[in-house]
mmCIF file of C-alpha atoms in Angstrom:
data_model
loop_
_atom_site.group_PDB
_atom_site.id
_atom_site.type_symbol
_atom_site.label_atom_id
_atom_site.label_comp_id
_atom_site.label_asym_id
_atom_site.label_seq_id
_atom_site.Cartn_x
_atom_site.Cartn_y
_atom_site.Cartn_z
ATOM 1 C CA UNK A 186 0.502 5.807 12.317
ATOM 2 C CA UNK A 187 0.376 2.145 11.374
ATOM 3 C CA UNK A 188 -0.099 1.567 7.664
ATOM 4 C CA UNK A 189 0.988 4.911 6.201
ATOM 5 C CA UNK A 190 4.609 5.903 6.167
ATOM 6 C CA UNK A 191 5.810 9.375 5.353
ATOM 7 C CA UNK A 192 9.459 10.181 5.105
ATOM 8 C CA UNK A 193 11.402 12.062 6.169
ATOM 9 C CA UNK A 194 9.831 13.638 9.248
ATOM 10 C CA UNK A 195 11.777 16.862 8.788
ATOM 11 C CA UNK A 196 13.090 18.211 5.516
ATOM 12 C CA UNK A 197 15.123 21.311 4.781
ATOM 13 C CA UNK A 198 15.698 22.778 1.325
ATOM 14 C CA UNK A 199 17.004 25.900 -0.305
ATOM 15 C CA UNK A 200 14.681 28.099 -2.200
ATOM 16 C CA UNK A 201 14.545 27.248 -5.894
ATOM 17 C CA UNK A 202 14.991 23.515 -5.404
ATOM 18 C CA UNK A 203 12.365 20.895 -6.106
ATOM 19 C CA UNK A 204 11.787 18.402 -3.312
ATOM 20 C CA UNK A 205 9.812 15.138 -3.247
ATOM 21 C CA UNK A 206 7.931 13.908 -0.210
ATOM 22 C CA UNK A 207 7.376 10.183 0.131
ATOM 23 C CA UNK A 208 4.091 8.453 1.098
ATOM 24 C CA UNK A 209 3.627 4.698 1.194
ATOM 25 C CA UNK A 210 0.623 2.735 2.495
ATOM 26 C CA UNK A 211 0.109 -0.974 3.038
ATOM 27 C CA UNK A 212 -3.583 -0.725 3.862
ATOM 28 C CA UNK A 213 -4.695 -1.694 0.357
ATOM 29 C CA UNK A 214 -6.628 1.565 0.153
ATOM 30 C CA UNK A 215 -7.722 2.832 -3.261
ATOM 31 C CA UNK A 216 -7.762 6.550 -2.490
ATOM 32 C CA UNK A 217 -4.825 8.674 -1.397
ATOM 33 C CA UNK A 218 -4.552 12.370 -0.570
ATOM 34 C CA UNK A 219 -2.045 15.126 0.144
ATOM 35 C CA UNK A 220 -2.931 17.893 2.575
ATOM 36 C CA UNK A 221 -1.045 20.965 3.640
ATOM 37 C CA UNK A 222 -1.379 22.365 7.167
ATOM 38 C CA UNK A 223 -0.328 25.830 8.195
ATOM 39 C CA UNK A 224 -0.470 27.229 11.774
ATOM 40 C CA UNK A 225 -3.965 28.276 12.745
ATOM 41 C CA UNK A 226 -5.488 26.822 9.565
ATOM 42 C CA UNK A 227 -7.293 23.661 8.760
ATOM 43 C CA UNK A 228 -6.094 21.080 6.291
ATOM 44 C CA UNK A 229 -6.124 22.130 2.652
ATOM 45 C CA UNK A 230 -6.255 19.560 -0.113
ATOM 46 C CA UNK A 231 -3.419 19.639 -2.615
ATOM 47 C CA UNK A 232 -4.019 16.562 -4.768
ATOM 48 C CA UNK A 233 -5.928 13.311 -4.481
ATOM 49 C CA UNK A 234 -6.059 9.993 -6.340
ATOM 50 C CA UNK A 235 -8.842 7.479 -6.429
ATOM 51 C CA UNK A 236 -7.087 4.871 -8.511
ATOM 52 C CA UNK A 237 -3.676 4.044 -9.924
ATOM 53 C CA UNK A 238 -2.480 6.270 -12.776
ATOM 54 C CA UNK A 239 -5.188 8.805 -12.056
ATOM 55 C CA UNK A 240 -5.197 11.907 -9.850
ATOM 56 C CA UNK A 241 -7.046 15.217 -9.546
ATOM 57 C CA UNK A 242 -6.124 18.672 -8.334
ATOM 58 C CA UNK A 243 -7.386 19.812 -4.966
ATOM 59 C CA UNK A 244 -7.874 23.349 -3.785
ATOM 60 C CA UNK A 245 -4.195 24.447 -3.749
ATOM 61 C CA UNK A 246 -2.461 22.404 -6.476
ATOM 62 C CA UNK A 247 -0.392 25.231 -7.982
ATOM 63 C CA UNK A 248 3.324 24.625 -7.503
ATOM 64 C CA UNK A 249 2.842 20.901 -6.682
ATOM 65 C CA UNK A 250 2.860 17.692 -8.724
ATOM 66 C CA UNK A 251 2.091 14.056 -7.921
ATOM 67 C CA UNK A 252 2.213 10.603 -9.458
ATOM 68 C CA UNK A 253 0.340 7.378 -8.730
ATOM 69 C CA UNK A 254 2.217 4.615 -10.502
ATOM 70 C CA UNK A 255 1.532 2.053 -7.782
ATOM 71 C CA UNK A 256 -1.447 1.604 -5.465
ATOM 72 C CA UNK A 257 0.835 1.804 -2.437
ATOM 73 C CA UNK A 258 2.719 4.984 -3.327
ATOM 74 C CA UNK A 259 1.686 8.617 -3.851
ATOM 75 C CA UNK A 260 4.753 10.901 -3.849
ATOM 76 C CA UNK A 261 4.359 14.679 -3.787
ATOM 77 C CA UNK A 262 6.838 17.028 -5.445
ATOM 78 C CA UNK A 263 7.021 20.576 -4.190
ATOM 79 C CA UNK A 264 8.398 22.595 -7.093
ATOM 80 C CA UNK A 265 10.228 25.875 -7.096
ATOM 81 C CA UNK A 266 7.004 27.438 -8.441
ATOM 82 C CA UNK A 267 5.346 27.022 -5.043
ATOM 83 C CA UNK A 268 5.672 30.502 -3.571
ATOM 84 C CA UNK A 269 5.361 29.565 0.110
ATOM 85 C CA UNK A 270 6.358 25.906 0.486
ATOM 86 C CA UNK A 271 7.262 25.891 4.193
ATOM 87 C CA UNK A 272 4.470 23.891 5.874
ATOM 88 C CA UNK A 273 3.449 20.599 7.459
ATOM 89 C CA UNK A 274 2.478 18.068 4.760
ATOM 90 C CA UNK A 275 0.126 15.200 5.530
ATOM 91 C CA UNK A 276 -0.563 12.196 3.396
ATOM 92 C CA UNK A 277 -3.741 10.212 3.910
ATOM 93 C CA UNK A 278 -5.554 7.213 2.471
ATOM 94 C CA UNK A 279 -9.058 5.780 2.534
ATOM 95 C CA UNK A 280 -10.843 2.731 1.259
ATOM 96 C CA UNK A 281 -12.688 4.919 -1.221
ATOM 97 C CA UNK A 282 -13.014 8.617 -1.850
ATOM 98 C CA UNK A 283 -14.053 10.495 1.294
ATOM 99 C CA UNK A 284 -14.556 7.523 3.517
ATOM 100 C CA UNK A 285 -12.722 8.167 6.833
ATOM 101 C CA UNK A 286 -9.135 9.152 6.314
ATOM 102 C CA UNK A 287 -6.103 7.428 7.769
ATOM 103 C CA UNK A 288 -3.168 9.849 8.062
ATOM 104 C CA UNK A 289 0.587 9.401 8.061
ATOM 105 C CA UNK A 290 2.819 11.105 10.615
ATOM 106 C CA UNK A 291 3.500 14.019 8.293
ATOM 107 C CA UNK A 292 6.601 15.726 6.876
ATOM 108 C CA UNK A 293 7.579 19.193 8.118
ATOM 109 C CA UNK A 294 9.225 21.022 5.184
ATOM 110 C CA UNK A 295 11.274 24.134 5.733
ATOM 111 C CA UNK A 296 12.496 26.103 2.735
ATOM 112 C CA UNK A 297 14.952 28.969 3.241
ATOM 113 C CA UNK B 233 -17.041 26.998 -3.004
ATOM 114 C CA UNK B 234 -17.903 24.999 0.055
ATOM 115 C CA UNK B 235 -16.645 26.520 3.292
ATOM 116 C CA UNK B 236 -16.583 24.937 6.711
ATOM 117 C CA UNK B 237 -16.038 27.131 9.764
ATOM 118 C CA UNK B 238 -15.422 26.106 13.326
ATOM 119 C CA UNK B 239 -15.782 28.082 16.528
ATOM 120 C CA UNK B 240 -14.173 28.791 18.808
ATOM 121 C CA UNK B 241 -10.629 28.803 17.418
ATOM 122 C CA UNK B 242 -9.156 28.267 20.876
ATOM 123 C CA UNK B 243 -10.578 27.111 24.197
ATOM 124 C CA UNK B 244 -8.853 26.871 27.596
ATOM 125 C CA UNK B 245 -10.743 24.960 30.313
ATOM 126 C CA UNK B 246 -10.024 23.710 33.751
ATOM 127 C CA UNK B 247 -9.884 19.948 34.058
ATOM 128 C CA UNK B 248 -13.375 18.696 34.768
ATOM 129 C CA UNK B 249 -15.157 21.440 32.838
ATOM 130 C CA UNK B 250 -17.158 20.720 29.740
ATOM 131 C CA UNK B 251 -16.111 21.757 26.219
ATOM 132 C CA UNK B 252 -18.011 22.249 22.993
ATOM 133 C CA UNK B 253 -16.855 23.041 19.448
ATOM 134 C CA UNK B 254 -19.230 23.988 16.639
ATOM 135 C CA UNK B 255 -18.903 23.370 12.952
ATOM 136 C CA UNK B 256 -20.894 25.292 10.280
ATOM 137 C CA UNK B 257 -21.018 24.623 6.564
ATOM 138 C CA UNK B 258 -22.025 26.994 3.836
ATOM 139 C CA UNK B 259 -23.692 24.117 1.971
ATOM 140 C CA UNK B 260 -25.719 21.050 2.884
ATOM 141 C CA UNK B 261 -23.529 18.089 3.705
ATOM 142 C CA UNK B 262 -24.006 14.403 2.920
ATOM 143 C CA UNK B 263 -21.910 13.449 5.938
ATOM 144 C CA UNK B 264 -19.530 14.980 8.439
ATOM 145 C CA UNK B 265 -16.417 13.509 9.989
ATOM 146 C CA UNK B 266 -14.556 14.516 13.190
ATOM 147 C CA UNK B 267 -10.805 14.216 13.768
ATOM 148 C CA UNK B 268 -8.498 14.896 16.715
ATOM 149 C CA UNK B 269 -4.892 16.028 16.321
ATOM 150 C CA UNK B 270 -2.633 15.889 19.375
ATOM 151 C CA UNK B 271 0.153 18.532 19.583
ATOM 152 C CA UNK B 272 2.931 17.554 17.183
ATOM 153 C CA UNK B 273 0.876 14.693 15.829
ATOM 154 C CA UNK B 274 -1.382 13.883 12.900
ATOM 155 C CA UNK B 275 -5.194 13.889 12.689
ATOM 156 C CA UNK B 276 -6.908 10.763 13.878
ATOM 157 C CA UNK B 277 -10.455 9.860 12.812
ATOM 158 C CA UNK B 278 -13.037 9.938 15.606
ATOM 159 C CA UNK B 279 -16.432 9.486 14.035
ATOM 160 C CA UNK B 280 -18.677 9.981 10.977
ATOM 161 C CA UNK B 281 -22.239 11.264 11.061
ATOM 162 C CA UNK B 282 -24.596 10.698 8.154
ATOM 163 C CA UNK B 283 -28.217 11.169 9.156
ATOM 164 C CA UNK B 284 -30.045 14.409 9.818
ATOM 165 C CA UNK B 285 -30.267 14.995 13.585
ATOM 166 C CA UNK B 286 -27.974 12.083 14.334
ATOM 167 C CA UNK B 287 -26.360 11.919 17.774
ATOM 168 C CA UNK B 288 -23.511 9.565 18.590
ATOM 169 C CA UNK B 289 -21.580 9.094 21.814
ATOM 170 C CA UNK B 290 -18.093 7.830 22.516
ATOM 171 C CA UNK B 291 -17.565 7.732 26.281
ATOM 172 C CA UNK B 292 -17.373 11.407 27.303
ATOM 173 C CA UNK B 293 -17.688 12.686 23.720
ATOM 174 C CA UNK B 294 -21.039 13.501 22.133
ATOM 175 C CA UNK B 295 -21.333 14.266 18.454
ATOM 176 C CA UNK B 296 -24.385 15.803 16.800
ATOM 177 C CA UNK B 297 -25.387 16.440 13.186
ATOM 178 C CA UNK B 298 -27.918 19.225 12.593
ATOM 179 C CA UNK B 299 -31.346 18.683 11.225
ATOM 180 C CA UNK B 300 -30.520 20.707 8.116
ATOM 181 C CA UNK B 301 -27.221 18.812 7.732
ATOM 182 C CA UNK B 302 -25.286 22.118 7.630
ATOM 183 C CA UNK B 303 -23.890 22.097 11.181
ATOM 184 C CA UNK B 304 -22.420 19.814 13.732
ATOM 185 C CA UNK B 305 -21.106 19.907 17.261
ATOM 186 C CA UNK B 306 -18.718 17.978 19.486
ATOM 187 C CA UNK B 307 -19.239 18.115 23.218
ATOM 188 C CA UNK B 308 -16.789 16.727 25.793
ATOM 189 C CA UNK B 309 -18.059 16.163 29.312
ATOM 190 C CA UNK B 310 -15.666 16.608 32.221
ATOM 191 C CA UNK B 311 -12.503 17.244 30.226
ATOM 192 C CA UNK B 312 -9.267 15.500 31.090
ATOM 193 C CA UNK B 313 -5.699 16.386 30.224
ATOM 194 C CA UNK B 314 -5.755 13.566 27.645
ATOM 195 C CA UNK B 315 -8.364 15.579 25.689
ATOM 196 C CA UNK B 316 -5.776 18.227 24.771
ATOM 197 C CA UNK B 317 -5.431 18.750 21.010
ATOM 198 C CA UNK B 318 -7.097 20.320 18.041
ATOM 199 C CA UNK B 319 -10.475 19.013 16.939
ATOM 200 C CA UNK B 320 -11.408 19.262 13.263
ATOM 201 C CA UNK B 321 -14.651 18.665 11.496
ATOM 202 C CA UNK B 322 -14.660 17.698 7.849
ATOM 203 C CA UNK B 323 -17.753 17.956 5.754
ATOM 204 C CA UNK B 324 -18.538 16.119 2.532
ATOM 205 C CA UNK B 325 -20.641 18.220 0.216
ATOM 206 C CA UNK B 326 -21.482 18.352 -3.506
ATOM 207 C CA UNK B 327 -19.087 16.487 -5.758
ATOM 208 C CA UNK B 328 -18.018 14.230 -2.913
ATOM 209 C CA UNK B 329 -15.498 16.833 -1.834
ATOM 210 C CA UNK B 330 -14.334 16.684 1.806
ATOM 211 C CA UNK B 331 -13.591 20.101 3.270
ATOM 212 C CA UNK B 332 -11.882 20.481 6.612
ATOM 213 C CA UNK B 333 -12.895 23.098 9.175
ATOM 214 C CA UNK B 334 -10.375 25.467 10.670
ATOM 215 C CA UNK B 335 -10.191 23.481 13.918
ATOM 216 C CA UNK B 336 -10.614 24.239 17.602
ATOM 217 C CA UNK B 337 -7.555 23.998 19.772
ATOM 218 C CA UNK B 338 -8.361 22.711 23.273
ATOM 219 C CA UNK B 339 -6.092 23.242 26.249
ATOM 220 C CA UNK B 340 -6.907 21.671 29.584
ATOM 221 C CA UNK B 341 -5.375 23.082 32.767
ATOM 222 C CA UNK B 342 -5.107 21.209 36.041
#
């Protein structure tokens, strides 16, 4: 969607490798989020950030890491410690925490 | 922790029929948001409800927030094929945490 760019759309990795998912926004939003979506389930929050250089764990942070060095960027690293990394990953932003979310197009990660 | 459940999980309707999805929270919410996700797409924000008993309409869609602010519903009148997708509610509870429901997948048949 306009304003948030996630890349790539599809990503394939071998088990045991770390992989970083990109998320960039030009909406000047303060808050950014990473969600994971599995078939038949809702969106589960991995990490969120309300301001540059600060972020908090969500409900399923184990095996993931993030950074927020710039307001526009919030990359997510899926580490080898994540036991079931294959999923659809969605990045979102909002003007402030928990105001309506604006989502990117998502990255579908497959780990074999 | 806060849990948000939606029912039904799936709904198949004939075009022109009405559709309703229900959202129930284990805790009182300060507000609730609704999103629509088309097949293969990403969630798109539809509406936010804040007040107890609030009702909002968007064309054929009617959104309601319960009096106790623990439940919400989305009703679509006379469904069209463009309504196909998964509808999610997301409730904001204590600690400003936004929790998504499990979603209701709507299929519309001609």
